[in-house]
Amino acid sequence: MVLRKIGDGVFFLPSIDWDRRLFDSLIPLPDGTTYNAYLIEGSEKTALLDTADLKMRDSFLSSLKEIKRIDYLIAHHGEQDHSGLIPDVLERYPETKLVVSSKGKEILLVHLPIDEERVKVVEDGETLDLGGKTLQFIYTPWVHWPETMVTYLQEENILFSCDFFGLHLATSETFVRGTYPLEAAKRYFAEIMMPFSPIIQKNLEKIKSLKISLIAPSHGPIWGDPDLIMERYRQWTGEKGENKVLIPFVSMHDSTRIMVDYLSDALIERGVQVERFELPHTDLGRIAMGLVEAPTLILGTPTVLAGAHPYAAFAAFLVNALRPRLRFVSLVGSYGWGGKTVEQISGLLGNLKVEILEPVLARGFPRESDFKALDRLADSVLESHRKEGII
Ligand code: FEO
């Protein structure tokens, strides 16, 4: 890893994890990721902003070998993919003060072996002068832990945003190029940030008055056009959805699949977009991305062992955790002799403020009356979207 200059005395240190394919043992990383640190040299002091995941220890510490002194280590966030090497940096540079938000102190001392004497707490809006380089710390809680903050370098108009505006994309590029990073950023938003959309809107407001020339996140390349990603965040956290239905489903002997096929066609005929996901083979990130805009989710599941198929229950649990701006939910599927599928799935969606559209459960193979019920469900989706002003 080499230090890449991105401004006067400002350097980018991305640790590129080309081959990582899973984060938090849950989130697919189809394109790997990076853990970004930054180095800022003032005329009097030097600051390192964040570190990297523990697995990058050797290359990260090696990239700092020419750096003789670090006065401040700014830790924007306690999660170990950025904080994992803080103890190593503090050990190598005994003069370094660890600069954190007030909540960050609590979080970091809980998660890492750090001497409290080395910690310097900065308040929201406080500045730190490195000598011609002024760091302004801005508390931006819940992007995506309670302690998260960002740093604004006043002289260069660079916002070091940590996970905020990040994207999981292993690349040798320093700056965002082309349109694919926006897809990766949407995936990142859906998986990491979406549960905190209301507070993210407040954080967007908080940084609105800053003149920002670069957004330097802790994952992926740097945004040379900050408005591009900030505008997307405004859209993704906004209130209006698209005229779209997500249908995650699982089928054992094709009865549920036939119902999903029929419902998909019925919705498309009515001008409603459909995104389908066959759960046993689905990239969870694609479902999360669909949830950013879809106001309606219809889960397809057979009844098995008196309840929903475990894949459907897992999907419901995940949707509930991600807290998307869904407005309507329903369920379709086949059953053999009974069960508590509807009650079970409803019970898993307690975080969501949604209206339940009449589920359609067919006994065994779906018949004419079931298809008519699916037509009524499609009508109901269309009407609900109209009522919400989505179409
Ligand atoms: Fe990239 Fe929340 O750590």
GROMACS .gro file of N, CA and C in nm, residues 39-123:
model
  255
   39LEU      N    1  -0.404   1.053   0.591
   39LEU     CA    2  -0.299   1.118   0.669
   39LEU      C    3  -0.299   1.266   0.633
   40ILE      N    4  -0.299   1.352   0.734
   40ILE     CA    5  -0.298   1.496   0.709
   40ILE      C    6  -0.179   1.556   0.783
   41GLU      N    7  -0.093   1.623   0.704
   41GLU     CA    8   0.026   1.683   0.763
   41GLU      C    9   0.011   1.834   0.766
   42GLY      N   10   0.005   1.889   0.887
   42GLY     CA   11   0.009   2.034   0.902
   42GLY      C   12   0.153   2.078   0.922
   43SER      N   13   0.173   2.210   0.939
   43SER     CA   14   0.311   2.257   0.958
   43SER      C   15   0.364   2.220   1.096
   44GLU      N   16   0.271   2.188   1.189
   44GLU     CA   17   0.317   2.156   1.325
   44GLU      C   18   0.281   2.015   1.369
   45LYS      N   19   0.168   1.968   1.325
   45LYS     CA   20   0.121   1.837   1.374
   45LYS      C   21   0.077   1.750   1.257
   46THR      N   22   0.074   1.619   1.285
   46THR     CA   23   0.026   1.523   1.185
   46THR      C   24  -0.088   1.442   1.245
   47ALA      N   25  -0.190   1.419   1.163
   47ALA     CA   26  -0.304   1.339   1.209
   47ALA      C   27  -0.327   1.223   1.113
   48LEU      N   28  -0.357   1.109   1.173
   48LEU     CA   29  -0.400   0.992   1.096
   48LEU      C   30  -0.550   0.976   1.122
   49LEU      N   31  -0.626   0.959   1.015
   49LEU     CA   32  -0.771   0.944   1.029
   49LEU      C   33  -0.807   0.798   1.005
   50ASP      N   34  -0.848   0.730   1.111
   50ASP     CA   35  -0.888   0.589   1.109
   50ASP      C   36  -0.769   0.498   1.074
   51THR      N   37  -0.795   0.366   1.086
   51THR     CA   38  -0.689   0.270   1.055
   51THR      C   39  -0.745   0.170   0.952
   52ALA      N   40  -0.748   0.043   0.985
   52ALA     CA   41  -0.799  -0.058   0.891
   52ALA      C   42  -0.836  -0.183   0.970
   53ASP      N   43  -0.891  -0.278   0.899
   53ASP     CA   44  -0.926  -0.406   0.960
   53ASP      C   45  -0.798  -0.477   1.006
   54LEU      N   46  -0.812  -0.550   1.114
   54LEU     CA   47  -0.697  -0.621   1.172
   54LEU      C   48  -0.625  -0.709   1.071
   55LYS      N   49  -0.700  -0.766   0.976
   55LYS     CA   50  -0.638  -0.857   0.880
   55LYS      C   51  -0.538  -0.786   0.788
   56MET      N   52  -0.546  -0.650   0.782
   56MET     CA   53  -0.455  -0.575   0.696
   56MET      C   54  -0.334  -0.523   0.774
   57ARG      N   55  -0.313  -0.576   0.893
   57ARG     CA   56  -0.215  -0.521   0.987
   57ARG      C   57  -0.077  -0.500   0.923
   58ASP      N   58  -0.021  -0.603   0.862
   58ASP     CA   59   0.117  -0.592   0.814
   58ASP      C   60   0.132  -0.485   0.707
   59SER      N   61   0.041  -0.487   0.608
   59SER     CA   62   0.056  -0.389   0.499
   59SER      C   63   0.027  -0.248   0.548
   60PHE      N   64  -0.069  -0.235   0.640
   60PHE     CA   65  -0.103  -0.102   0.689
   60PHE      C   66   0.015  -0.041   0.767
   61LEU      N   67   0.070  -0.120   0.858
   61LEU     CA   68   0.180  -0.066   0.939
   61LEU      C   69   0.302  -0.040   0.851
   62SER      N   70   0.320  -0.124   0.751
   62SER     CA   71   0.433  -0.103   0.660
   62SER      C   72   0.418   0.028   0.583
   63SER      N   73   0.293   0.063   0.547
   63SER     CA   74   0.273   0.187   0.470
   63SER      C   75   0.303   0.311   0.554
   64LEU      N   76   0.306   0.294   0.686
   64LEU     CA   77   0.335   0.409   0.773
   64LEU      C   78   0.484   0.418   0.810
   65LYS      N   79   0.565   0.329   0.752
   65LYS     CA   80   0.703   0.319   0.802
   65LYS      C   81   0.784   0.447   0.786
   66GLU      N   82   0.748   0.530   0.685
   66GLU     CA   83   0.821   0.656   0.668
   66GLU      C   84   0.767   0.767   0.758
   67ILE      N   85   0.657   0.743   0.823
   67ILE     CA   86   0.594   0.846   0.907
   67ILE      C   87   0.654   0.838   1.047
   68LYS      N   88   0.730   0.942   1.082
   68LYS     CA   89   0.805   0.937   1.207
   68LYS      C   90   0.721   0.974   1.329
   69ARG      N   91   0.620   1.056   1.306
   69ARG     CA   92   0.542   1.104   1.420
   69ARG      C   93   0.395   1.119   1.380
   70ILE      N   94   0.307   1.071   1.466
   70ILE     CA   95   0.164   1.096   1.448
   70ILE      C   96   0.114   1.156   1.579
   71ASP      N   97   0.068   1.279   1.572
   71ASP     CA   98   0.024   1.347   1.695
   71ASP      C   99  -0.117   1.307   1.734
   72TYR      N  100  -0.200   1.291   1.631
   72TYR     CA  101  -0.340   1.258   1.659
   72TYR      C  102  -0.386   1.142   1.570
   73LEU      N  103  -0.456   1.051   1.633
   73LEU     CA  104  -0.525   0.946   1.556
   73LEU      C  105  -0.674   0.971   1.574
   74ILE      N  106  -0.738   1.011   1.466
   74ILE     CA  107  -0.881   1.043   1.472
   74ILE      C  108  -0.959   0.914   1.446
   75ALA      N  109  -1.042   0.874   1.539
   75ALA     CA  110  -1.125   0.753   1.521
   75ALA      C  111  -1.270   0.799   1.506
   76HIS      N  112  -1.318   0.793   1.381
   76HIS     CA  113  -1.455   0.839   1.356
   76HIS      C  114  -1.558   0.740   1.406
   77HIS      N  115  -1.518   0.615   1.421
   77HIS     CA  116  -1.615   0.506   1.437
   77HIS      C  117  -1.546   0.389   1.505
   78GLY      N  118  -1.617   0.322   1.593
   78GLY     CA  119  -1.555   0.215   1.671
   78GLY      C  120  -1.553   0.079   1.605
   79GLU      N  121  -1.623   0.061   1.493
   79GLU     CA  122  -1.630  -0.073   1.435
   79GLU      C  123  -1.490  -0.115   1.390
   80GLN      N  124  -1.464  -0.244   1.410
   80GLN     CA  125  -1.326  -0.292   1.401
   80GLN      C  126  -1.266  -0.288   1.262
   81ASP      N  127  -1.347  -0.274   1.157
   81ASP     CA  128  -1.287  -0.264   1.023
   81ASP      C  129  -1.211  -0.133   1.006
   82HIS      N  130  -1.236  -0.037   1.094
   82HIS     CA  131  -1.161   0.090   1.091
   82HIS      C  132  -1.076   0.111   1.216
   83SER      N  133  -1.122   0.054   1.326
   83SER     CA  134  -1.053   0.078   1.454
   83SER      C  135  -0.958  -0.035   1.490
   84GLY      N  136  -0.961  -0.144   1.412
   84GLY     CA  137  -0.890  -0.266   1.452
   84GLY      C  138  -0.742  -0.248   1.478
   85LEU      N  139  -0.679  -0.150   1.410
   85LEU     CA  140  -0.534  -0.134   1.425
   85LEU      C  141  -0.498  -0.015   1.514
   86ILE      N  142  -0.596   0.041   1.582
   86ILE     CA  143  -0.566   0.152   1.674
   86ILE      C  144  -0.464   0.110   1.780
   87PRO      N  145  -0.482  -0.005   1.845
   87PRO     CA  146  -0.382  -0.042   1.947
   87PRO      C  147  -0.241  -0.052   1.889
   88ASP      N  148  -0.228  -0.100   1.766
   88ASP     CA  149  -0.095  -0.110   1.704
   88ASP      C  150  -0.035   0.027   1.678
   89VAL      N  151  -0.118   0.120   1.629
   89VAL     CA  152  -0.067   0.255   1.601
   89VAL      C  153  -0.027   0.323   1.732
   90LEU      N  154  -0.110   0.307   1.834
   90LEU     CA  155  -0.078   0.372   1.963
   90LEU      C  156   0.050   0.313   2.023
   91GLU      N  157   0.072   0.187   1.997
   91GLU     CA  158   0.194   0.124   2.049
   91GLU      C  159   0.317   0.175   1.975
   92ARG      N  160   0.305   0.187   1.842
   92ARG     CA  161   0.422   0.231   1.765
   92ARG      C  162   0.453   0.379   1.787
   93TYR      N  163   0.349   0.459   1.809
   93TYR     CA  164   0.369   0.605   1.825
   93TYR      C  165   0.324   0.645   1.966
   94PRO      N  166   0.414   0.641   2.062
   94PRO     CA  167   0.374   0.664   2.202
   94PRO      C  168   0.323   0.805   2.230
   95GLU      N  169   0.351   0.900   2.140
   95GLU     CA  170   0.305   1.038   2.161
   95GLU      C  171   0.162   1.061   2.111
   96THR      N  172   0.109   0.966   2.038
   96THR     CA  173  -0.020   0.988   1.971
   96THR      C  174  -0.137   0.993   2.069
   97LYS      N  175  -0.224   1.092   2.049
   97LYS     CA  176  -0.350   1.101   2.123
   97LYS      C  177  -0.461   1.046   2.033
   98LEU      N  178  -0.548   0.968   2.092
   98LEU     CA  179  -0.661   0.913   2.018
   98LEU      C  180  -0.778   1.010   2.030
   99VAL      N  181  -0.823   1.066   1.918
   99VAL     CA  182  -0.926   1.171   1.918
   99VAL      C  183  -1.060   1.108   1.880
  100VAL      N  184  -1.158   1.123   1.969
  100VAL     CA  185  -1.288   1.056   1.948
  100VAL      C  186  -1.402   1.146   1.995
  101SER      N  187  -1.523   1.111   1.953
  101SER     CA  188  -1.642   1.177   2.007
  101SER      C  189  -1.664   1.125   2.150
  102SER      N  190  -1.753   1.190   2.224
  102SER     CA  191  -1.775   1.148   2.362
  102SER      C  192  -1.827   1.004   2.367
  103LYS      N  193  -1.919   0.972   2.278
  103LYS     CA  194  -1.971   0.835   2.274
  103LYS      C  195  -1.864   0.740   2.220
  104GLY      N  196  -1.779   0.793   2.131
  104GLY     CA  197  -1.673   0.712   2.073
  104GLY      C  198  -1.577   0.662   2.180
  105LYS      N  199  -1.552   0.745   2.281
  105LYS     CA  200  -1.463   0.702   2.389
  105LYS      C  201  -1.519   0.577   2.456
  106GLU      N  202  -1.647   0.583   2.489
  106GLU     CA  203  -1.711   0.468   2.555
  106GLU      C  204  -1.703   0.343   2.466
  107ILE      N  205  -1.738   0.361   2.340
  107ILE     CA  206  -1.744   0.246   2.249
  107ILE      C  207  -1.604   0.186   2.228
  108LEU      N  208  -1.506   0.271   2.205
  108LEU     CA  209  -1.372   0.219   2.176
  108LEU      C  210  -1.308   0.152   2.297
  109LEU      N  211  -1.333   0.208   2.415
  109LEU     CA  212  -1.274   0.146   2.535
  109LEU      C  213  -1.338   0.010   2.563
  110VAL      N  214  -1.464  -0.005   2.521
  110VAL     CA  215  -1.532  -0.134   2.538
  110VAL      C  216  -1.477  -0.238   2.440
  111HIS      N  217  -1.450  -0.194   2.317
  111HIS     CA  218  -1.417  -0.291   2.213
  111HIS      C  219  -1.268  -0.321   2.196
  112LEU      N  220  -1.182  -0.231   2.243
  112LEU     CA  221  -1.039  -0.249   2.216
  112LEU      C  222  -0.955  -0.224   2.341
  113PRO      N  223  -0.839  -0.288   2.348
  113PRO     CA  224  -0.750  -0.263   2.463
  113PRO      C  225  -0.676  -0.130   2.445
  114ILE      N  226  -0.736  -0.023   2.496
  114ILE     CA  227  -0.680   0.112   2.478
  114ILE      C  228  -0.666   0.177   2.616
  115ASP      N  229  -0.552   0.240   2.637
  115ASP     CA  230  -0.527   0.311   2.763
  115ASP      C  231  -0.609   0.441   2.762
  116GLU      N  232  -0.696   0.457   2.860
  116GLU     CA  233  -0.785   0.574   2.866
  116GLU      C  234  -0.706   0.705   2.867
  117GLU      N  235  -0.585   0.700   2.920
  117GLU     CA  236  -0.501   0.820   2.928
  117GLU      C  237  -0.465   0.875   2.789
  118ARG      N  238  -0.473   0.789   2.689
  118ARG     CA  239  -0.436   0.831   2.554
  118ARG      C  240  -0.553   0.896   2.478
  119VAL      N  241  -0.671   0.897   2.541
  119VAL     CA  242  -0.791   0.939   2.468
  119VAL      C  243  -0.817   1.088   2.488
  120LYS      N  244  -0.847   1.155   2.377
  120LYS     CA  245  -0.886   1.297   2.382
  120LYS      C  246  -1.026   1.308   2.321
  121VAL      N  247  -1.122   1.353   2.400
  121VAL     CA  248  -1.259   1.366   2.350
  121VAL      C  249  -1.277   1.505   2.288
  122VAL      N  250  -1.335   1.509   2.168
  122VAL     CA  251  -1.368   1.637   2.105
  122VAL      C  252  -1.521   1.651   2.100
  123GLU      N  253  -1.567   1.772   2.117
  123GLU     CA  254  -1.712   1.797   2.115
  123GLU      C  255  -1.758   1.824   1.972
   0.00000   0.00000   0.00000
